[in-house]
Coordinates of C-alpha atoms and ligand atoms in Angstrom, one line a residue:
M42 CA -2.9 -26.0 -7.2
N43 CA -1.9 -23.4 -4.7
M44 CA -3.9 -23.8 -1.5
H45 CA -2.0 -20.9 0.0
S46 CA -3.4 -18.1 -2.1
D47 CA -6.8 -19.6 -1.9
S48 CA -6.7 -19.3 1.8
S49 CA -6.6 -15.5 1.3
F50 CA -10.2 -15.7 0.3
S51 CA -11.8 -18.7 2.0
A52 CA -15.4 -19.7 1.6
S53 CA -16.3 -18.2 5.0
R54 CA -14.6 -14.9 4.1
R55 CA -16.4 -14.8 0.8
L56 CA -19.7 -15.3 2.5
R57 CA -18.9 -12.5 5.0
F58 CA -17.9 -10.2 2.1
N59 CA -21.1 -11.1 0.2
R60 CA -23.3 -10.2 3.1
A61 CA -21.5 -6.9 3.8
T62 CA -21.6 -6.1 0.1
L63 CA -25.3 -6.4 -0.1
A64 CA -25.8 -4.4 3.1
S65 CA -23.5 -1.6 2.0
Q66 CA -25.2 -1.5 -1.4
Q67 CA -28.6 -1.2 0.2
R68 CA -27.5 1.5 2.6
D69 CA -25.4 3.5 0.2
G70 CA -26.0 2.0 -3.3
G71 CA -25.4 3.4 -6.8
K72 CA -21.8 2.6 -7.4
P73 CA -20.9 -0.4 -9.6
V74 CA -17.6 -1.4 -7.9
L75 CA -17.7 -2.5 -4.3
V76 CA -14.5 -2.6 -2.3
G77 CA -14.6 -4.4 1.0
I78 CA -11.8 -3.9 3.6
D79 CA -11.5 -7.1 5.7
R80 CA -10.9 -6.1 9.3
E81 CA -10.1 -9.6 10.4
A82 CA -7.4 -10.1 7.7
L83 CA -5.9 -6.7 8.7
S84 CA -5.8 -7.6 12.3
L85 CA -4.2 -11.0 11.6
N86 CA -1.6 -9.4 9.3
V87 CA -0.7 -6.9 12.0
G88 CA -0.3 -9.7 14.5
I89 CA 2.1 -11.6 12.2
I90 CA 4.1 -8.4 11.6
R91 CA 4.3 -7.4 15.2
R92 CA 5.5 -10.8 16.3
R93 CA 8.3 -10.7 13.8
L94 CA 9.3 -7.1 14.7
G95 CA 10.0 -8.1 18.3
A96 CA 11.6 -5.1 20.0
R97 CA 11.1 -2.8 17.0
G98 CA 8.2 -0.4 16.8
L99 CA 5.6 -0.6 14.0
C100 CA 5.1 2.5 11.9
A101 CA 2.0 1.9 9.8
V102 CA 2.5 3.5 6.4
L103 CA -0.8 4.7 5.0
K104 CA 0.1 7.0 2.1
G105 CA -2.0 7.0 -1.1
D106 CA -5.1 7.0 1.1
A107 CA -3.8 3.8 2.6
Y108 CA -2.9 2.4 -0.8
G109 CA -6.5 2.9 -1.9
H110 CA -8.0 1.1 1.1
G111 CA -9.2 4.3 2.7
I112 CA -7.2 6.0 5.4
D113 CA -10.3 6.4 7.6
L114 CA -11.2 2.7 7.4
V115 CA -7.7 1.3 7.8
G116 CA -6.4 4.0 10.2
S117 CA -9.2 3.3 12.7
C118 CA -8.5 -0.4 12.7
L119 CA -4.7 0.1 13.3
L120 CA -4.9 2.8 16.0
D121 CA -4.0 0.7 18.9
Q122 CA -1.7 -1.6 17.1
C123 CA 1.2 0.6 16.0
T124 CA 3.7 2.9 17.7
H125 CA 3.8 5.4 14.7
M126 CA 1.7 6.3 11.7
A127 CA 2.9 7.8 8.4
A128 CA 1.3 9.3 5.4
V129 CA 2.1 11.9 2.8
D130 CA -0.6 14.5 2.1
N131 CA -2.2 16.8 4.6
Y132 CA -5.7 15.4 4.1
E133 CA -4.3 12.0 5.2
L134 CA -2.3 13.4 8.1
V135 CA -5.1 15.4 9.6
A136 CA -7.4 12.4 9.4
L137 CA -4.8 10.4 11.3
R138 CA -4.3 13.2 13.9
K139 CA -8.0 13.4 14.6
M140 CA -8.2 9.7 15.3
A141 CA -4.8 9.4 17.1
P142 CA -4.2 12.5 19.2
N143 CA -0.9 11.1 20.7
T144 CA 0.6 8.9 18.1
P145 CA 3.8 10.2 16.4
L146 CA 2.8 11.1 12.8
L147 CA 5.4 11.2 10.0
R148 CA 5.2 12.8 6.6
L149 CA 7.1 10.4 4.3
R150 CA 8.0 12.8 1.6
V151 CA 9.5 16.2 1.8
G152 CA 6.6 18.6 2.3
T153 CA 5.8 21.7 0.3
E154 CA 6.1 25.0 2.1
A155 CA 2.3 25.4 2.0
E156 CA 1.8 21.9 3.5
I157 CA 4.3 22.3 6.3
S158 CA 3.0 25.7 7.1
Q159 CA -0.6 24.6 7.2
A160 CA 0.3 21.7 9.5
A161 CA 2.4 23.9 11.8
R162 CA -0.4 26.5 12.0
A163 CA -3.0 23.9 12.9
G164 CA -0.8 22.3 15.5
W165 CA -1.0 18.8 14.0
R166 CA 2.6 18.0 15.3
I167 CA 3.8 16.3 12.1
R168 CA 7.3 14.9 12.0
E169 CA 8.4 16.4 8.8
M170 CA 10.8 14.6 6.4
A171 CA 13.9 16.5 5.5
A172 CA 16.8 15.6 3.3
S173 CA 18.9 18.7 3.2
R174 CA 20.3 21.3 5.6
D175 CA 18.3 24.0 3.8
K176 CA 15.0 22.1 4.1
I177 CA 15.6 21.6 7.8
E178 CA 16.2 25.3 8.2
R179 CA 12.9 26.1 6.3
I180 CA 10.9 23.7 8.4
S181 CA 12.5 25.3 11.5
R182 CA 11.5 28.8 10.4
L183 CA 7.9 27.8 9.3
H184 CA 7.4 26.3 12.8
A185 CA 9.1 29.2 14.7
H186 CA 6.6 31.5 13.0
F187 CA 3.8 29.8 14.9
G188 CA 5.8 29.4 18.0
A189 CA 6.2 25.6 17.6
R190 CA 9.2 23.3 17.7
A191 CA 10.1 21.5 14.4
E192 CA 10.3 17.7 14.6
I193 CA 12.4 16.3 11.9
H194 CA 12.4 12.9 10.3
L195 CA 15.9 13.1 8.8
T196 CA 16.5 10.8 5.9
L197 CA 19.9 9.7 4.6
D198 CA 20.5 8.5 1.1
A199 CA 22.5 5.5 2.0
A200 CA 21.3 3.3 -0.9
G201 CA 21.6 5.8 -3.8
L202 CA 17.9 6.3 -4.3
G203 CA 18.5 9.9 -5.1
R204 CA 15.1 11.0 -4.1
N205 CA 14.3 11.5 -0.5
G206 CA 17.6 11.3 1.4
F207 CA 20.5 13.6 2.3
F208 CA 23.3 12.8 -0.1
F209 CA 26.7 12.3 1.5
R210 CA 30.0 11.3 -0.1
D211 CA 31.7 10.6 3.2
L212 CA 31.3 11.0 7.0
D213 CA 32.7 14.5 6.9
D214 CA 29.5 15.5 5.0
I215 CA 27.5 14.1 7.9
D216 CA 29.7 15.9 10.4
V217 CA 29.0 19.2 8.8
L218 CA 25.3 18.5 8.6
A219 CA 25.2 17.6 12.3
R220 CA 27.0 20.8 13.3
D221 CA 24.5 22.8 11.3
I222 CA 21.5 21.1 12.8
M223 CA 22.8 21.5 16.4
A224 CA 23.0 25.3 15.7
M225 CA 19.2 25.5 14.9
P226 CA 17.4 26.4 18.1
N227 CA 13.9 24.9 17.7
V228 CA 14.8 21.7 15.8
T229 CA 14.5 18.2 17.2
V230 CA 15.7 15.4 15.1
A231 CA 13.1 12.9 16.2
S232 CA 14.1 10.1 13.8
I233 CA 16.8 9.2 11.3
A234 CA 15.9 6.9 8.4
C235 CA 17.0 5.4 5.2
H236 CA 15.1 3.6 2.4
L237 CA 16.4 0.4 0.9
P238 CA 14.7 0.2 -2.5
D239 CA 16.1 -3.2 -3.7
A240 CA 15.8 -5.2 -0.5
G241 CA 13.0 -7.3 -2.0
N242 CA 15.7 -9.0 -4.1
A243 CA 18.4 -9.0 -1.5
D244 CA 20.5 -11.8 -0.2
P245 CA 20.8 -11.0 3.5
S246 CA 23.6 -13.4 4.1
D247 CA 25.9 -11.8 1.5
R248 CA 28.1 -9.1 3.0
D249 CA 28.4 -7.4 -0.4
D250 CA 24.7 -7.2 -1.1
P251 CA 24.0 -3.6 -2.1
S252 CA 21.3 -3.3 0.6
R253 CA 23.7 -4.7 3.2
V254 CA 26.3 -2.2 2.1
A255 CA 23.7 0.6 2.4
I256 CA 22.7 -0.5 5.9
D257 CA 26.4 -0.4 7.0
K258 CA 26.8 3.1 5.4
F259 CA 23.6 4.2 7.2
R260 CA 24.9 2.9 10.5
A261 CA 28.2 4.7 10.2
A262 CA 26.4 8.0 9.4
V263 CA 24.0 7.6 12.3
S264 CA 27.0 7.0 14.7
V265 CA 28.4 10.4 13.7
L266 CA 25.0 12.1 14.2
L267 CA 24.6 10.4 17.6
R268 CA 28.0 11.6 18.8
H269 CA 27.0 15.2 18.1
M270 CA 23.6 14.8 19.8
R271 CA 25.1 13.2 22.9
E272 CA 27.8 16.0 23.1
N273 CA 25.0 18.6 22.9
G274 CA 22.8 16.9 25.5
R275 CA 20.0 16.2 23.0
K276 CA 17.4 13.5 23.3
L277 CA 18.5 10.6 21.1
P278 CA 16.5 10.0 17.9
E279 CA 14.7 6.9 16.9
L280 CA 16.1 4.9 13.9
S281 CA 14.2 3.4 11.0
A282 CA 15.8 1.6 8.1
Y283 CA 13.2 -0.9 6.9
S284 CA 10.0 -1.0 4.9
S285 CA 8.1 -4.3 4.2
A286 CA 10.5 -6.2 2.0
S287 CA 13.7 -5.0 3.7
S288 CA 12.2 -5.6 7.1
C289 CA 11.6 -9.3 6.2
A290 CA 15.1 -9.6 4.6
F291 CA 17.3 -7.8 7.1
G292 CA 15.2 -7.2 10.2
Q293 CA 16.2 -10.6 11.7
S294 CA 19.8 -9.6 12.1
D295 CA 19.2 -5.9 12.9
S296 CA 22.6 -4.2 13.3
L297 CA 20.8 -1.0 14.4
L298 CA 19.4 -2.3 17.7
D299 CA 22.7 -2.0 19.6
L300 CA 23.1 1.8 18.9
G301 CA 21.2 2.7 22.0
C302 CA 18.1 4.2 20.2
A303 CA 14.6 3.0 19.8
V304 CA 14.0 1.5 16.3
F305 CA 10.9 1.2 14.3
D306 CA 10.1 -0.3 10.9
R307 CA 7.8 1.4 8.3
I308 CA 5.4 -1.1 7.0
G309 CA 2.8 -0.4 4.3
S310 CA 2.2 -3.2 1.7
S311 CA 2.6 -6.1 4.1
L312 CA -0.1 -4.7 6.5
L313 CA -2.5 -5.0 3.5
G314 CA -1.4 -8.5 2.6
L315 CA 0.2 -7.4 -0.7
T316 CA 3.7 -8.9 -0.3
E317 CA 2.8 -12.6 0.3
G318 CA 4.0 -13.5 -3.2
N319 CA 7.3 -11.5 -3.1
G320 CA 10.8 -13.0 -2.5
H321 CA 11.0 -11.2 0.9
G322 CA 7.3 -10.9 1.5
E323 CA 5.6 -11.2 4.9
R324 CA 4.5 -14.9 4.9
N325 CA 0.9 -15.9 5.8
T326 CA -0.5 -12.5 5.5
S327 CA -3.6 -12.2 3.4
Q328 CA -5.2 -9.6 1.2
V329 CA -7.3 -7.0 3.0
M330 CA -9.1 -5.6 -0.1
H331 CA -11.7 -7.5 -2.1
V332 CA -13.4 -6.2 -5.2
S333 CA -16.9 -7.1 -6.3
T334 CA -19.1 -5.9 -9.2
A335 CA -22.7 -6.6 -10.3
V336 CA -24.3 -8.3 -13.3
C337 CA -26.4 -5.6 -15.0
D338 CA -28.1 -7.7 -17.6
V339 CA -28.0 -11.1 -19.3
V340 CA -28.5 -11.2 -23.0
H341 CA -28.9 -14.1 -25.5
R342 CA -26.8 -14.4 -28.6
Q343 CA -27.5 -16.8 -31.5
V344 CA -25.0 -19.2 -33.0
G345 CA -22.6 -17.3 -35.3
E346 CA -23.1 -13.9 -33.6
T347 CA -20.1 -12.2 -32.2
V348 CA -19.2 -10.5 -28.9
G349 CA -16.6 -7.8 -28.2
Y350 CA -14.3 -5.6 -30.2
E351 CA -13.1 -6.9 -33.6
R352 CA -15.6 -9.7 -33.5
S353 CA -13.2 -11.4 -31.1
Y354 CA -15.6 -14.0 -29.8
A355 CA -18.1 -16.0 -31.9
V356 CA -21.0 -18.0 -30.4
E357 CA -20.6 -21.6 -31.5
A358 CA -23.3 -23.5 -29.5
A359 CA -26.2 -24.5 -31.7
N360 CA -28.7 -23.1 -29.2
G361 CA -26.8 -19.9 -28.8
E362 CA -25.3 -18.6 -25.5
D363 CA -26.2 -16.3 -22.7
V364 CA -23.8 -13.3 -22.1
A365 CA -23.7 -11.6 -18.7
L366 CA -22.9 -7.9 -18.8
L367 CA -20.9 -6.6 -15.8
G368 CA -21.3 -3.0 -14.8
A369 CA -17.5 -2.5 -14.6
G370 CA -14.9 -2.2 -17.3
W371 CA -11.4 -0.9 -17.0
L372 CA -12.5 2.7 -16.9
T373 CA -14.8 2.0 -14.0
L374 CA -12.2 0.0 -12.1
S375 CA -9.5 2.6 -12.6
R376 CA -9.5 5.9 -14.4
Y377 CA -5.8 5.4 -15.1
Q378 CA -6.2 2.1 -16.9
Q379 CA -8.3 3.1 -19.9
G380 CA -7.6 1.1 -22.9
I381 CA -5.7 -1.7 -21.2
G382 CA -8.8 -3.8 -21.2
K383 CA -9.1 -3.8 -25.0
T384 CA -7.2 -7.0 -25.1
E385 CA -8.1 -10.6 -24.7
L386 CA -7.7 -11.1 -20.9
P387 CA -6.6 -14.2 -19.1
A388 CA -9.3 -13.3 -16.6
W389 CA -12.2 -15.0 -14.9
C390 CA -15.2 -13.8 -13.0
I391 CA -16.1 -15.8 -9.9
G392 CA -19.9 -16.1 -9.5
P393 CA -21.7 -16.1 -6.2
D394 CA -21.6 -19.9 -6.0
G395 CA -17.8 -19.8 -6.3
S396 CA -17.7 -21.1 -9.9
P397 CA -15.6 -19.4 -12.6
H398 CA -17.1 -17.7 -15.6
R399 CA -15.1 -17.0 -18.8
F400 CA -14.6 -13.4 -20.1
L401 CA -15.9 -13.5 -23.7
G402 CA -13.9 -11.6 -26.3
R403 CA -12.0 -8.4 -26.0
Q404 CA -13.2 -6.2 -23.1
S405 CA -13.8 -2.5 -23.0
M406 CA -13.6 0.5 -20.7
N407 CA -17.1 0.6 -19.4
I408 CA -18.5 -3.0 -19.6
S409 CA -17.4 -6.6 -19.4
T410 CA -18.9 -9.5 -21.2
I411 CA -19.0 -12.8 -19.3
A412 CA -20.3 -16.3 -20.1
A413 CA -23.5 -16.5 -18.0
K414 CA -23.1 -20.3 -17.6
S415 CA -20.0 -21.8 -15.9
A416 CA -18.6 -25.2 -16.7
R417 CA -19.8 -26.2 -13.2
G418 CA -23.4 -25.3 -14.0
G419 CA -23.4 -21.9 -12.3
N420 CA -25.9 -19.5 -14.0
L421 CA -25.5 -15.7 -13.6
K422 CA -28.6 -13.6 -13.2
T423 CA -29.1 -9.8 -13.3
G424 CA -28.2 -8.5 -9.8
D425 CA -25.7 -11.2 -8.9
M426 CA -22.4 -10.0 -7.4
C427 CA -19.2 -11.3 -8.9
F428 CA -15.5 -11.3 -8.0
L429 CA -12.9 -10.5 -10.6
T430 CA -9.7 -12.5 -10.9
T431 CA -7.0 -13.1 -13.4
D432 CA -6.1 -16.6 -12.8
F433 CA -7.9 -19.8 -12.4
H434 CA -6.2 -23.1 -11.7
G435 CA -8.4 -25.5 -9.8
T436 CA -9.1 -23.9 -6.5
D437 CA -6.5 -21.2 -7.0
C438 CA -9.1 -18.6 -8.0
A439 CA -8.8 -15.9 -5.3
P440 CA -8.9 -12.5 -6.9
T441 CA -5.6 -11.4 -5.4
I442 CA -4.2 -7.9 -6.1
P443 CA -0.8 -9.2 -7.3
R444 CA -2.7 -11.3 -9.9
I445 CA -4.7 -8.3 -11.0
A446 CA -1.4 -6.3 -11.1
K447 CA 0.0 -9.0 -13.4
W448 CA -3.0 -8.8 -15.6
M449 CA -2.7 -5.1 -15.9
G450 CA 0.9 -5.5 -17.1
G451 CA 3.5 -5.6 -14.3
V452 CA 2.4 -2.5 -12.4
Q453 CA 3.1 -2.2 -8.6
H454 CA 0.3 -3.9 -6.6
E455 CA -0.1 -0.8 -4.5
F456 CA -0.8 1.2 -7.6
V457 CA -3.6 -1.3 -8.5
T458 CA -5.1 -1.1 -5.0
S459 CA -5.1 2.7 -5.1
A460 CA -6.6 2.6 -8.6
F461 CA -9.6 0.6 -7.4
G462 CA -10.0 2.6 -4.2
A463 CA -9.5 6.0 -5.8
S464 CA -12.0 5.3 -8.6
P465 CA -15.1 7.5 -8.1
S466 CA -17.0 4.4 -9.2
S467 CA -16.2 2.5 -6.0
L468 CA -17.9 2.3 -2.7
R469 CA -15.5 1.3 0.1
F470 CA -16.6 -0.3 3.4
L471 CA -15.3 -2.3 6.3
F472 CA -16.5 -5.8 6.9
Ligands
PLP644 C1 5.9 3.7 1.1 C2 7.0 3.8 2.0 C3 7.2 2.8 3.0 C4 6.4 1.6 3.1 O1 6.8 0.7 2.0 P1 6.1 -0.8 1.9 O2 7.0 -1.5 0.9 O3 4.7 -0.5 1.3 O4 6.0 -1.4 3.2 C5 8.3 3.0 3.9 N1 9.1 4.1 3.8 C6 8.9 5.1 2.9 C7 9.8 6.2 3.0 C8 7.9 5.0 2.0 O5 7.7 5.9 1.1

């Protein structure tokens, strides 16, 4: 029995979610999947993270429409809580700029020419990620065209991610880059960053841990850049090395704090309570998104009749059995997950009274079949709202996103959340 994960969806929260679900449905009904964003959980998570960050700033990472939670909903709750905000696509960045006129906004991927130019023309003041000399020069020109300064979030590939950072063999490469940047008239390097992809599995006490080696390499490269910036009388940049897992693993012994620059951590998953189960997750945070769906009908099946693909479930009770039909299958929950549901799922549906109902047989894209009666005597009726979960051990029945991710087959939890959120079948609301 795991009381911890159950606390992420306590009875009182379930009740609040239930009420909000009914209210949103009445106001704006018609969608089968209801996705509630729990403001209280979000604000508690932010408090936990900020306490641990200490002197470091908090950059809220809200890419992927805030990992499917809704950038409008989550962004407005976080406005006053973070020093920076980051996203990827222009529709996200402009939504953030409108709600936060003065917060530094970062694009956490190298932008396309069209994106950068649109942002520069509109004056959104986006700190553009760049990972090569040529890209910095392009960003500089695109801004100069509109008479604007280019703010750069310079990323260094210290950990061999080979994706978003400037690749350097040695510090001479950094020296050359620094000279080139200093020669560009309208460029400000506002921050320097690296990304540690394996920090979730790191041993922070091991000097040879690959993430530790990458931090040291980053630090050495930053020192070269800082020397050039000081010599040229430039304002010193901010530094940022950590996302959720690496922040928990290495942030305690932060070797960047003594370089004389402001430092901030880039936190996405942990804000949304998605890392609690990881090796280096943010402890005591709880899931912000809850998913609910409705019983559309209850049908009676006689003994010997079957339910689901390939006659996978046969009714054995002499008096037959009631089968509840949920208005959501895997297509509804996520357009990307079609077909996955045609398996026997280790899944449960939690009824309005908190009791678990079994999934009967193999499930499909557009509908789920559930035992209307639970072992505890719960009885689903048409119109009831249910929670979906993958695991049920005693009280450990909270429908957590990591569990749903496990159920779907080892996908990233943020992929699962964006799948729920992005589905045109879902209605998202704050509660
Ligand atoms: C997504 C992302 C983050 C946030 O990562 P989490 O693990 O979700 O906290 C940080 N930095 C960059 C560059 C990212 O793309």
